[in-house]
Tab-separated table of C-alpha atoms in Angstrom:
chain	number	residue	atom	x	y	z
A	7	MET	CA	-153.554	48.145	-31.317
A	8	ALA	CA	-156.496	45.584	-31.419
A	9	TYR	CA	-155.116	45.762	-35.451
A	10	THR	CA	-152.125	45.374	-34.502
A	11	VAL	CA	-152.380	41.852	-32.883
A	12	PHE	CA	-154.554	40.862	-35.653
A	13	ASP	CA	-152.139	41.756	-37.709
A	14	LYS	CA	-149.690	39.237	-35.962
A	15	SER	CA	-151.388	37.414	-35.005
A	16	ASN	CA	-153.073	37.122	-38.909
A	17	ARG	CA	-149.233	36.890	-40.058
A	18	PRO	CA	-146.887	34.879	-37.626
A	19	LEU	CA	-144.009	33.588	-39.928
A	20	ILE	CA	-142.731	37.098	-41.158
A	21	TRP	CA	-142.509	38.520	-37.312
A	22	ILE	CA	-140.788	35.830	-36.392
A	23	SER	CA	-138.616	35.588	-39.568
A	24	GLY	CA	-137.784	39.430	-38.550
A	25	VAL	CA	-137.084	38.843	-34.781
A	26	VAL	CA	-134.630	36.122	-36.528
A	27	ALA	CA	-133.129	38.524	-38.664
A	28	THR	CA	-132.136	40.962	-36.267
A	29	GLY	CA	-131.246	39.269	-33.923
A	30	LEU	CA	-128.501	38.088	-36.622
A	31	THR	CA	-127.905	40.969	-36.794
A	32	VAL	CA	-127.557	41.811	-32.949
A	33	LEU	CA	-124.820	39.365	-33.343
A	34	GLY	CA	-122.931	40.203	-35.497
A	35	VAL	CA	-121.972	44.014	-34.643
A	36	MET	CA	-121.825	42.128	-31.777
A	37	THR	CA	-118.872	39.605	-33.053
A	38	TYR	CA	-117.232	41.986	-35.580
A	39	ARG	CA	-116.903	44.917	-32.713
A	40	MET	CA	-115.031	41.540	-30.958
A	41	VAL	CA	-112.913	40.820	-33.534
A	42	GLN	CA	-111.902	45.052	-33.577
A	43	THR	CA	-111.092	45.778	-30.356
A	44	PRO	CA	-109.841	42.765	-28.795
A	45	SER	CA	-108.982	43.184	-25.393
A	46	PRO	CA	-105.855	44.405	-23.433
A	47	LEU	CA	-104.414	41.069	-22.697
A	48	VAL	CA	-104.504	39.347	-26.411
A	49	GLU	CA	-103.314	42.494	-27.637
A	50	LEU	CA	-100.021	42.515	-25.145
A	51	GLU	CA	-99.353	38.382	-26.467
A	52	LYS	CA	-99.430	39.308	-29.752
A	53	MET	CA	-96.360	42.434	-29.766
A	54	THR	CA	-94.457	40.481	-26.816
A	55	VAL	CA	-92.299	37.867	-26.844
A	56	LEU	CA	-90.904	36.249	-23.376
A	57	ALA	CA	-86.952	36.591	-23.357
A	58	GLN	CA	-86.010	32.587	-22.463
A	59	ARG	CA	-82.871	30.992	-22.229
A	60	GLN	CA	-81.603	28.722	-25.274
A	61	THR	CA	-77.994	26.867	-25.917
A	62	ILE	CA	-76.895	29.147	-28.619
A	63	ALA	CA	-73.910	28.664	-31.299
A	64	VAL	CA	-71.953	31.543	-33.624
A	65	GLU	CA	-73.223	30.506	-36.439
A	66	ILE	CA	-71.349	32.843	-39.702
A	67	GLU	CA	-72.358	31.853	-43.311
A	68	ALA	CA	-69.641	32.959	-46.365
A	69	SER	CA	-69.468	31.685	-49.411
A	70	GLY	CA	-66.599	29.944	-50.705
A	71	LYS	CA	-64.684	27.512	-54.081
A	72	VAL	CA	-63.775	24.513	-53.330
A	73	GLN	CA	-60.415	24.522	-54.972
A	74	PRO	CA	-57.349	22.039	-55.383
A	75	ILE	CA	-54.756	21.818	-52.135
A	76	GLN	CA	-52.332	21.443	-54.441
A	77	SER	CA	-52.012	22.773	-58.087
A	78	VAL	CA	-49.724	22.847	-60.794
A	79	ASN	CA	-49.252	24.311	-64.661
A	80	ILE	CA	-46.622	20.651	-65.872
A	81	SER	CA	-44.214	21.815	-68.459
A	82	PRO	CA	-41.061	21.441	-69.369
A	83	LYS	CA	-37.751	22.915	-67.491
A	84	ASN	CA	-36.013	24.013	-71.526
A	85	PRO	CA	-38.322	24.632	-74.355
A	86	GLY	CA	-38.601	21.904	-76.998
A	87	VAL	CA	-41.404	19.739	-78.932
A	88	LEU	CA	-43.353	17.228	-77.261
A	89	LYS	CA	-42.167	13.883	-78.394
A	90	ARG	CA	-45.004	11.779	-76.528
A	91	LEU	CA	-47.641	12.414	-73.973
A	92	LEU	CA	-48.395	9.936	-71.184
A	93	VAL	CA	-51.628	10.770	-69.641
A	94	GLU	CA	-55.338	11.708	-70.866
A	95	GLN	CA	-57.533	13.975	-68.349
A	96	GLY	CA	-58.884	12.188	-65.376
A	97	MET	CA	-55.983	10.337	-64.545
A	98	GLN	CA	-54.478	9.480	-61.481
A	99	VAL	CA	-50.880	9.470	-61.209
A	100	LYS	CA	-48.048	8.610	-58.904
A	101	GLN	CA	-45.138	11.322	-57.157
A	102	GLY	CA	-42.272	10.227	-59.669
A	103	GLN	CA	-44.470	8.791	-62.614
A	104	THR	CA	-43.578	9.276	-65.418
A	105	LEU	CA	-46.031	11.984	-67.469
A	106	ALA	CA	-44.653	13.016	-70.882
A	107	VAL	CA	-40.818	12.992	-72.624
A	108	MET	CA	-39.247	15.834	-74.802
A	109	ASP	CA	-37.682	15.866	-78.338
A	110	ASN	CA	-33.816	14.434	-76.354
A	111	LEU	CA	-32.002	13.887	-79.343
A	112	GLU	CA	-29.745	16.834	-79.153
A	113	VAL	CA	-28.927	16.363	-75.768
A	114	TYR	CA	-28.417	12.855	-75.727
A	115	ALA	CA	-25.676	13.807	-78.386
A	116	GLN	CA	-24.439	16.436	-76.436
A	117	GLY	CA	-23.999	14.256	-73.727
A	118	ILE	CA	-22.374	11.582	-75.430
A	119	GLN	CA	-19.487	14.869	-76.769
A	120	ALA	CA	-19.756	15.177	-73.235
A	121	GLU	CA	-18.562	12.070	-70.854
A	122	ALA	CA	-16.070	11.462	-74.466
A	123	LYS	CA	-15.023	15.399	-73.043
A	124	PHE	CA	-14.136	14.071	-69.218
A	125	LYS	CA	-12.830	10.655	-70.354
A	126	GLU	CA	-10.639	12.584	-71.964
A	127	ALA	CA	-9.610	15.313	-68.811
A	128	LEU	CA	-9.181	12.620	-66.567
A	129	ALA	CA	-6.602	10.897	-68.727
A	130	ASN	CA	-4.848	14.215	-69.211
A	131	LEU	CA	-5.063	13.875	-64.847
A	132	GLU	CA	-4.018	10.645	-64.496
A	133	ALA	CA	-0.355	11.367	-67.332
A	134	GLY	CA	-0.045	14.715	-65.647
A	135	LYS	CA	0.040	12.678	-62.089
A	136	ARG	CA	2.467	10.234	-64.016
A	137	ARG	CA	4.739	12.323	-66.305
A	138	ILE	CA	5.339	15.637	-63.527
A	139	PRO	CA	6.921	13.422	-60.683
A	140	GLU	CA	9.273	11.802	-63.312
A	141	GLU	CA	10.014	14.571	-64.822
A	142	ILE	CA	10.899	16.240	-60.947
A	143	ARG	CA	12.597	12.742	-59.847
A	144	GLN	CA	14.927	13.900	-63.569
A	145	TYR	CA	15.754	17.024	-62.122
A	146	GLN	CA	16.712	15.799	-58.718
A	147	THR	CA	19.101	13.405	-60.332
A	148	ARG	CA	20.505	16.167	-63.400
A	149	LEU	CA	20.580	18.272	-59.078
A	150	VAL	CA	22.955	15.111	-57.701
A	151	GLN	CA	25.360	14.844	-61.072
A	152	ALA	CA	26.121	18.359	-60.632
A	153	GLN	CA	26.965	17.955	-57.014
A	154	ALA	CA	28.718	14.741	-57.694
A	155	ARG	CA	30.824	16.592	-60.836
A	156	PHE	CA	31.363	19.352	-58.663
A	157	LYS	CA	32.251	17.109	-55.449
A	158	GLU	CA	34.784	15.275	-58.830
A	159	ILE	CA	36.478	18.090	-60.028
A	160	GLU	CA	37.068	19.599	-55.966
A	161	SER	CA	39.100	16.071	-55.354
A	162	GLN	CA	41.159	16.974	-58.367
A	163	PHE	CA	41.859	20.106	-57.134
A	164	GLN	CA	43.010	19.164	-54.257
A	165	GLN	CA	45.369	16.337	-55.685
A	166	ALA	CA	46.470	18.391	-58.281
A	167	GLN	CA	47.287	20.864	-55.225
A	168	GLN	CA	49.345	18.323	-52.822
A	169	ARG	CA	51.200	16.731	-56.720
A	170	ILE	CA	52.478	19.232	-58.476
A	171	PRO	CA	54.672	20.655	-55.822
A	172	LYS	CA	56.203	17.031	-54.944
A	173	ASP	CA	56.964	16.901	-58.709
A	174	VAL	CA	59.386	20.359	-58.612
A	175	ASP	CA	61.085	19.058	-56.466
A	176	GLN	CA	61.306	15.663	-57.553
A	177	ALA	CA	63.187	17.595	-61.145
A	178	ASN	CA	65.467	20.073	-59.141
A	179	ALA	CA	66.391	16.766	-57.066
A	180	GLN	CA	67.214	15.218	-60.594
A	181	VAL	CA	69.161	18.014	-62.479
A	182	GLN	CA	70.746	18.225	-59.135
A	183	GLY	CA	71.857	14.998	-59.695
A	184	ALA	CA	72.541	15.539	-63.076
A	185	GLN	CA	74.639	18.939	-62.580
A	186	SER	CA	76.953	16.535	-59.445
A	187	ARG	CA	77.263	14.309	-62.542
A	188	PHE	CA	77.625	16.670	-65.240
A	189	ARG	CA	80.393	17.817	-62.773
A	190	LEU	CA	82.068	14.739	-62.855
A	191	ALA	CA	82.055	13.222	-65.480
A	192	GLU	CA	83.397	16.587	-66.662
A	193	ASN	CA	86.275	16.757	-64.529
A	194	ARG	CA	86.852	12.901	-65.456
A	195	VAL	CA	87.390	14.474	-68.339
A	196	LYS	CA	89.853	16.646	-67.987
A	197	ARG	CA	91.848	14.908	-66.022
A	198	ASN	CA	92.053	12.058	-69.053
A	199	GLU	CA	92.866	14.578	-71.584
A	200	ALA	CA	95.980	15.377	-70.220
A	201	LEU	CA	96.921	11.599	-69.689
A	202	VAL	CA	95.579	10.582	-73.220
A	203	LYS	CA	98.026	13.026	-74.178
A	204	GLU	CA	101.270	11.947	-72.483
A	205	GLY	CA	100.637	8.581	-73.342
A	206	ALA	CA	98.897	7.528	-69.840
A	207	ILE	CA	96.346	6.099	-70.853
A	208	SER	CA	94.640	4.404	-74.251
A	209	GLN	CA	92.002	6.012	-76.874
A	210	ASP	CA	89.412	4.111	-75.518
A	211	GLN	CA	89.273	4.513	-71.822
A	212	PHE	CA	89.580	8.316	-72.520
A	213	ASP	CA	86.373	7.927	-75.672
A	214	GLU	CA	84.766	5.898	-72.469
A	215	VAL	CA	85.165	8.645	-70.294
A	216	LEU	CA	84.484	11.262	-72.751
A	217	ASN	CA	81.602	9.919	-73.777
A	218	GLU	CA	80.119	9.504	-70.074
A	219	TYR	CA	80.629	13.179	-70.045
A	220	LEU	CA	78.096	13.605	-72.353
A	221	ASN	CA	75.900	11.327	-71.466
A	222	ALA	CA	75.899	13.615	-68.096
A	223	ARG	CA	75.907	16.608	-69.400
A	224	ALA	CA	73.033	15.273	-71.940
A	225	ASN	CA	70.927	14.149	-68.198
A	226	LEU	CA	71.193	17.280	-67.230
A	227	ASP	CA	70.091	18.834	-69.568
A	228	GLU	CA	66.788	17.248	-70.251
A	229	ALA	CA	66.786	17.215	-66.421
A	230	VAL	CA	66.409	20.867	-66.530
A	231	GLN	CA	64.198	21.222	-69.298
A	232	ARG	CA	62.035	18.919	-67.061
A	233	LEU	CA	62.262	21.168	-64.880
A	234	ALA	CA	60.982	24.185	-66.523
A	235	GLN	CA	58.221	21.949	-67.681
A	236	VAL	CA	56.486	21.154	-64.501
A	237	SER	CA	56.937	24.743	-63.393
A	238	ASN	CA	55.464	25.845	-66.691
A	239	THR	CA	52.054	23.579	-66.611
A	240	ALA	CA	51.531	23.659	-62.686
A	241	SER	CA	49.748	26.546	-63.095
A	242	PRO	CA	47.601	25.925	-66.125
A	243	GLU	CA	46.488	22.881	-64.861
A	244	VAL	CA	45.209	24.710	-61.693
A	245	GLU	CA	43.751	26.815	-62.889
A	246	GLY	CA	41.606	24.433	-65.591
A	247	ILE	CA	40.426	22.629	-62.859
A	248	LYS	CA	39.394	25.415	-60.571
A	249	GLN	CA	37.183	26.668	-64.418
A	250	GLN	CA	35.756	22.978	-63.624
A	251	GLY	CA	34.906	23.771	-60.862
A	252	ILE	CA	33.178	26.592	-61.366
A	253	GLU	CA	31.356	25.242	-64.027
A	254	ALA	CA	30.586	22.604	-61.576
A	255	GLN	CA	29.092	25.055	-59.008
A	256	ALA	CA	26.567	26.727	-62.404
A	257	ALA	CA	25.778	23.811	-62.999
A	258	ILE	CA	24.140	22.569	-60.106
A	259	ALA	CA	22.209	26.315	-59.025
A	260	GLU	CA	20.361	25.561	-62.829
A	261	ALA	CA	20.128	22.453	-61.403
A	262	ARG	CA	18.838	22.872	-58.279
A	263	PHE	CA	16.404	26.061	-60.037
A	264	ALA	CA	15.022	23.842	-62.096
A	265	LEU	CA	14.423	21.658	-60.057
A	266	ASP	CA	12.695	24.408	-57.573
A	267	GLU	CA	11.036	25.727	-60.563
A	268	ARG	CA	8.924	21.873	-61.292
A	269	THR	CA	8.250	21.817	-57.988
A	270	LYS	CA	6.223	24.661	-57.291
A	271	THR	CA	4.851	24.825	-60.439
A	272	GLN	CA	3.824	20.648	-60.285
A	273	ALA	CA	0.775	21.552	-57.332
A	274	THR	CA	-0.106	24.123	-59.943
A	275	GLU	CA	-0.151	22.405	-63.177
A	276	ILE	CA	-2.036	19.421	-61.591
A	277	ALA	CA	-5.000	21.469	-60.194
A	278	GLN	CA	-5.270	22.920	-63.753
A	279	LEU	CA	-5.800	19.144	-64.753
A	280	GLU	CA	-8.137	18.706	-61.864
A	281	GLN	CA	-9.821	22.038	-62.565
A	282	ALA	CA	-10.335	20.893	-66.148
A	283	ALA	CA	-11.152	16.712	-64.955
A	284	ALA	CA	-14.383	19.114	-62.728
A	285	ALA	CA	-15.341	21.730	-65.216
A	286	ALA	CA	-15.303	18.877	-67.443
A	287	ARG	CA	-17.451	16.175	-65.296
A	288	ALA	CA	-19.771	19.093	-63.331
A	289	GLU	CA	-19.846	19.674	-67.971
A	290	LEU	CA	-21.584	15.833	-68.397
A	291	GLU	CA	-23.816	16.193	-65.134
A	292	ARG	CA	-25.338	19.645	-66.632
A	293	ILE	CA	-25.554	17.384	-69.413
A	294	LYS	CA	-26.843	14.426	-67.897
A	295	ILE	CA	-29.627	16.647	-65.815
A	296	GLN	CA	-30.913	18.150	-68.758
A	297	TYR	CA	-31.780	14.829	-70.244
A	298	ARG	CA	-33.618	13.779	-68.032
A	299	ASP	CA	-35.862	17.033	-67.196
A	300	THR	CA	-36.615	16.107	-70.923
A	301	VAL	CA	-38.443	13.412	-68.534
A	302	ILE	CA	-41.047	14.253	-67.050
A	303	THR	CA	-43.151	13.120	-64.102
A	304	ALA	CA	-45.829	13.766	-61.891
A	305	PRO	CA	-44.048	16.379	-58.626
A	306	PHE	CA	-46.480	14.517	-56.049
A	307	ASP	CA	-50.296	11.893	-56.073
A	308	GLY	CA	-52.391	13.658	-58.063
A	309	VAL	CA	-54.812	13.880	-61.103
A	310	VAL	CA	-54.551	15.472	-64.113
A	311	THR	CA	-57.054	18.119	-64.792
A	312	GLN	CA	-56.352	19.314	-67.778
A	313	LYS	CA	-54.830	18.973	-70.950
A	314	TYR	CA	-53.527	21.647	-73.106
A	315	ALA	CA	-50.736	19.988	-75.290
A	316	THR	CA	-50.571	17.053	-77.635
A	317	GLU	CA	-47.829	15.118	-79.668
A	318	GLY	CA	-45.435	17.191	-81.970
A	319	ALA	CA	-46.544	20.280	-79.882
A	320	PHE	CA	-43.645	23.579	-79.194
A	321	VAL	CA	-44.111	23.931	-75.728
A	322	THR	CA	-42.210	26.463	-73.042
A	323	PRO	CA	-41.740	26.734	-69.460
A	324	THR	CA	-43.808	28.078	-67.693
A	325	THR	CA	-44.990	29.600	-63.536
A	326	ALA	CA	-45.744	26.055	-62.633
A	327	ALA	CA	-48.553	27.437	-59.980
A	328	SER	CA	-49.972	29.471	-62.193
A	329	GLU	CA	-53.492	29.961	-64.081
A	330	THR	CA	-53.323	32.689	-66.427
A	331	ALA	CA	-53.834	31.735	-70.356
A	332	SER	CA	-50.640	32.474	-71.270
A	333	ALA	CA	-48.828	29.879	-68.784
A	334	THR	CA	-51.137	27.494	-69.770
A	335	SER	CA	-51.103	27.898	-73.533
A	336	SER	CA	-47.293	26.869	-73.091
A	337	SER	CA	-48.079	23.980	-70.508
A	338	ILE	CA	-48.704	20.115	-71.101
A	339	ILE	CA	-50.927	19.505	-67.983
A	340	ALA	CA	-52.111	20.968	-65.497
A	341	LEU	CA	-51.956	18.032	-61.946
A	342	ALA	CA	-54.197	18.728	-58.885
A	343	ARG	CA	-53.954	16.797	-55.803
A	344	GLY	CA	-56.196	17.080	-53.091
A	345	LEU	CA	-59.447	19.171	-52.225
A	346	GLU	CA	-60.746	22.080	-49.644
A	347	VAL	CA	-62.638	24.779	-49.610
A	348	VAL	CA	-61.480	28.345	-49.539
A	349	ALA	CA	-64.309	30.995	-48.110
A	350	LYS	CA	-64.271	34.611	-48.025
A	351	VAL	CA	-65.279	35.753	-44.471
A	352	PRO	CA	-65.893	39.704	-43.382
A	353	GLU	CA	-63.726	41.183	-41.204
A	354	VAL	CA	-66.579	42.470	-38.830
A	355	ASP	CA	-65.913	37.777	-38.890
A	356	ILE	CA	-63.161	37.202	-38.816
A	357	SER	CA	-61.864	37.373	-34.514
A	358	LEU	CA	-64.622	34.378	-34.298
A	359	LEU	CA	-63.111	32.407	-36.050
A	360	ARG	CA	-60.331	30.081	-34.781
A	361	ILE	CA	-58.461	26.761	-36.235
A	362	LYS	CA	-60.330	23.480	-35.604
A	363	GLN	CA	-63.821	25.358	-35.965
A	364	PRO	CA	-65.378	22.412	-37.318
A	365	VAL	CA	-67.748	24.341	-40.731
A	366	LYS	CA	-70.882	23.139	-42.701
A	367	ILE	CA	-70.990	23.242	-45.962
A	368	VAL	CA	-73.668	22.815	-48.958
A	369	ALA	CA	-72.549	22.708	-52.465
A	370	ASP	CA	-75.749	24.694	-54.782
A	371	ALA	CA	-74.430	20.957	-57.151
A	372	TYR	CA	-76.577	18.681	-53.838
A	373	PRO	CA	-78.418	21.625	-52.116
A	374	ASP	CA	-79.658	19.146	-49.816
A	375	GLN	CA	-77.027	17.181	-48.347
A	376	VAL	CA	-74.743	19.130	-45.853
A	377	PHE	CA	-70.832	18.208	-46.202
A	378	GLN	CA	-68.399	18.251	-42.675
A	379	GLY	CA	-65.299	20.511	-42.509
A	380	GLN	CA	-62.867	22.514	-40.428
A	381	VAL	CA	-60.711	25.152	-40.214
A	382	ILE	CA	-57.332	24.571	-41.083
A	383	ARG	CA	-55.014	28.381	-42.287
A	384	ILE	CA	-56.739	32.098	-41.782
A	385	ALA	CA	-55.383	34.066	-44.311
A	386	PRO	CA	-52.941	36.821	-42.578
A	387	GLU	CA	-53.270	39.165	-44.669
A	388	ALA	CA	-57.191	40.839	-45.932
A	389	ILE	CA	-57.853	40.736	-49.440
A	390	VAL	CA	-60.403	44.104	-50.718
A	391	GLU	CA	-62.456	43.687	-53.501
A	392	GLU	CA	-64.910	46.447	-54.391
A	393	ASN	CA	-64.588	48.250	-51.341
A	394	VAL	CA	-65.500	44.779	-49.486
A	395	THR	CA	-62.384	43.814	-46.902
A	396	SER	CA	-62.623	40.153	-46.127
A	397	PHE	CA	-60.082	37.068	-45.117
A	398	GLU	CA	-59.773	33.909	-46.843
A	399	VAL	CA	-60.266	31.529	-44.655
A	400	THR	CA	-59.421	27.529	-46.342
A	401	ILE	CA	-61.135	24.924	-45.390
A	402	GLY	CA	-59.674	20.345	-45.157
A	403	LEU	CA	-63.273	18.325	-46.175
A	404	VAL	CA	-64.329	15.907	-43.328
A	405	SER	CA	-66.213	14.750	-45.617
A	406	GLY	CA	-67.746	14.768	-49.759
A	407	LEU	CA	-64.423	14.339	-50.992
A	408	ASP	CA	-66.551	11.941	-52.904
A	409	LYS	CA	-68.880	13.977	-54.930
A	410	LEU	CA	-67.849	18.029	-54.609
A	411	LEU	CA	-65.645	18.183	-57.538
A	412	SER	CA	-63.246	21.350	-57.813
A	413	ARG	CA	-64.344	24.898	-58.917
A	414	MET	CA	-67.424	24.401	-57.512
A	415	ASN	CA	-69.350	27.086	-55.837
A	416	VAL	CA	-70.357	26.857	-51.746
A	417	ASP	CA	-72.029	28.400	-48.849
A	418	VAL	CA	-70.185	27.463	-45.913
A	419	THR	CA	-71.374	28.045	-42.358
A	420	PHE	CA	-68.737	28.557	-39.084
A	421	ILE	CA	-69.741	27.196	-36.231
A	422	GLY	CA	-69.148	29.038	-33.059
A	423	GLN	CA	-68.278	27.921	-29.274
A	424	GLN	CA	-71.872	27.252	-27.683
A	425	ILE	CA	-73.502	29.525	-24.989
A	426	PRO	CA	-75.263	27.454	-22.580
A	427	ASP	CA	-78.538	29.451	-20.839
A	428	ALA	CA	-77.646	32.022	-22.212
A	429	LEU	CA	-81.514	34.980	-22.013
A	430	VAL	CA	-82.044	36.011	-25.559
A	431	VAL	CA	-84.326	37.952	-27.175
A	432	PRO	CA	-85.294	38.188	-30.496
A	433	THR	CA	-82.907	40.744	-32.294
A	434	VAL	CA	-85.879	43.639	-33.767
A	435	ALA	CA	-87.111	43.501	-29.474
A	436	ILE	CA	-83.902	46.238	-29.678
A	437	VAL	CA	-83.900	49.680	-29.468
A	438	THR	CA	-81.915	52.905	-29.102
A	439	GLN	CA	-83.294	55.523	-26.763
A	440	GLU	CA	-81.202	58.656	-26.963
A	441	GLY	CA	-78.094	56.485	-27.284
A	442	GLN	CA	-78.630	53.825	-25.139
A	443	THR	CA	-79.358	50.327	-26.355
A	444	GLY	CA	-82.441	48.729	-24.500
A	445	VAL	CA	-86.305	46.654	-25.558
A	446	MET	CA	-89.470	48.356	-24.714
A	447	ILE	CA	-91.277	46.120	-22.229
A	448	PRO	CA	-94.465	46.703	-20.095
A	449	ASN	CA	-95.662	48.260	-18.137
A	450	GLU	CA	-97.807	48.319	-15.293
A	451	GLU	CA	-101.136	49.558	-17.767
A	452	LYS	CA	-99.566	46.983	-20.641
A	453	LYS	CA	-97.820	49.863	-21.988
A	454	PRO	CA	-94.345	50.561	-23.967
A	455	GLU	CA	-92.063	51.429	-21.418
A	456	PHE	CA	-87.670	51.814	-22.542
A	457	LYS	CA	-85.149	49.690	-20.156
A	458	PRO	CA	-81.970	50.093	-20.635
A	459	VAL	CA	-79.939	46.463	-21.216
A	460	THR	CA	-76.553	45.187	-22.100
A	461	VAL	CA	-76.913	43.144	-25.352
A	462	GLY	CA	-73.807	39.989	-25.843
A	463	LEU	CA	-74.205	38.323	-29.178
A	464	VAL	CA	-75.961	39.135	-31.559
A	465	LEU	CA	-77.814	35.966	-33.872
A	466	ASP	CA	-79.123	36.945	-37.167
A	467	ASP	CA	-82.480	37.046	-35.470
A	468	LYS	CA	-81.147	36.229	-31.542
A	469	THR	CA	-79.563	39.048	-29.430
A	470	GLN	CA	-77.755	37.227	-26.353
A	471	ILE	CA	-79.025	39.771	-23.120
A	472	LEU	CA	-75.797	40.679	-20.538
A	473	SER	CA	-78.280	42.120	-18.317
A	474	GLY	CA	-81.496	44.691	-17.593
A	475	VAL	CA	-84.319	41.995	-18.238
A	476	ASN	CA	-84.753	38.933	-16.387
A	477	PRO	CA	-86.367	35.333	-17.547
A	478	GLY	CA	-89.979	35.013	-18.295
A	479	GLU	CA	-89.851	38.963	-18.755
A	480	ARG	CA	-91.673	40.268	-21.789
A	481	VAL	CA	-90.422	42.401	-24.331
A	482	PHE	CA	-92.642	44.175	-27.354
A	483	VAL	CA	-91.301	42.401	-30.947
A	484	ASP	CA	-93.701	45.006	-32.438
A	485	LEU	CA	-95.598	48.545	-30.421
A	486	PRO	CA	-99.317	49.661	-30.543
A	487	GLU	CA	-100.457	52.176	-33.530
A	488	ASP	CA	-99.994	55.151	-30.996
A	489	LYS	CA	-96.892	53.852	-29.792
A	490	ASN	CA	-95.922	53.670	-33.258
A	491	GLN	CA	-97.640	57.323	-33.757
A	492	ASP	CA	-95.676	58.960	-31.096
A	493	LYS	CA	-92.438	57.069	-32.455
A	494	GLU	CA	-93.655	59.376	-35.303
A	495	LYS	CA	-93.673	62.191	-34.344
């Protein structure tokens, strides 16, 4: 022992160094054990979080693209050669502004011809309106004349019927008078014939009596002849008047028929002339419209986004809103108005969207800027792409119109209704055990124990708890190794 003491006393530095090294070693071992074996309280705080009340908002993320509100490919209504193009790509245009003019010389010539035909049809109509009434008046005059002629013949017939019996009676009276004078003269001749033979009278006296006799006989013959003539001519005169009356009635019927027929055809002929004028007018208007269509104007205020044709190119009508290559190749320009965002939202999230819902928009071209918008339209029908069902949601831009351009890709976030004072836990804390949804909470021994809960909204890393957990209560977000091993078993 002495040696030992003497030995230590003789080498004190070496002894002190050994003691220090030994102490450091013990301290390191103890510290390592403390680190590797934490206390139960520290381990619980690391593996659990507190259920807290927060104001949460539903946020739905989707991708979309900036598109014009209205976009059309401008093309002529009729195929032809582009004569003049008055705009360039990027130009702002106003509604009704002339964009291009098609070759229209042939249409112009057709318009002049159609106008001449229209004027001719109008002239024919006006002439017909004057001519047809005049023709009707002529037919009316013919009818009146025929009726007047018939009345005249009727009057002649009545006069003949009244006159002829008087002439016969007069002729009979003349015959009777002539017969009486003839008998008287005859008797005087007989008496004077004896007297002249006896010489009682002179021959001159007898000649006078004989002359009276001869005159009386001549007068009687004349009266008889006149009577025969009156009697013989009465019937032919009446028949002639009757025949004239029949002819006059036929002329009346013919004139009335002609008048009726012309009156009937008047409306038809006027209608035909009016239809011809209307057809000529319609043809003229068609040519005018065709001519106006050669001047292509802007259908709305907008900007020229594409230029597809140059002057001298042959272009044809296309579908206005078509984006196909075949459509654009025959169009003149593309015109767009305004900007909006069209996003594709998964089917599971569509029920959380509403009209006028605010939206945050971030464009790939401006990753550090957030633009504002709001929902203006939700498509009524889903689209299916690669077995994924989604709905197109149209977002109106509130800001960013001065920076966003058509066809830009954007990410959108739909801001839903805020829920104040909602009890939430991390989504990773939600577990399922035997078909029940719940969380793992520390029991009295600070070990995980399953507790059923009713969940509400699930917002990415946060889940709303409706019942089953109280505010400030701890829930496990990570389980001890032995519990994980138990779960794996």
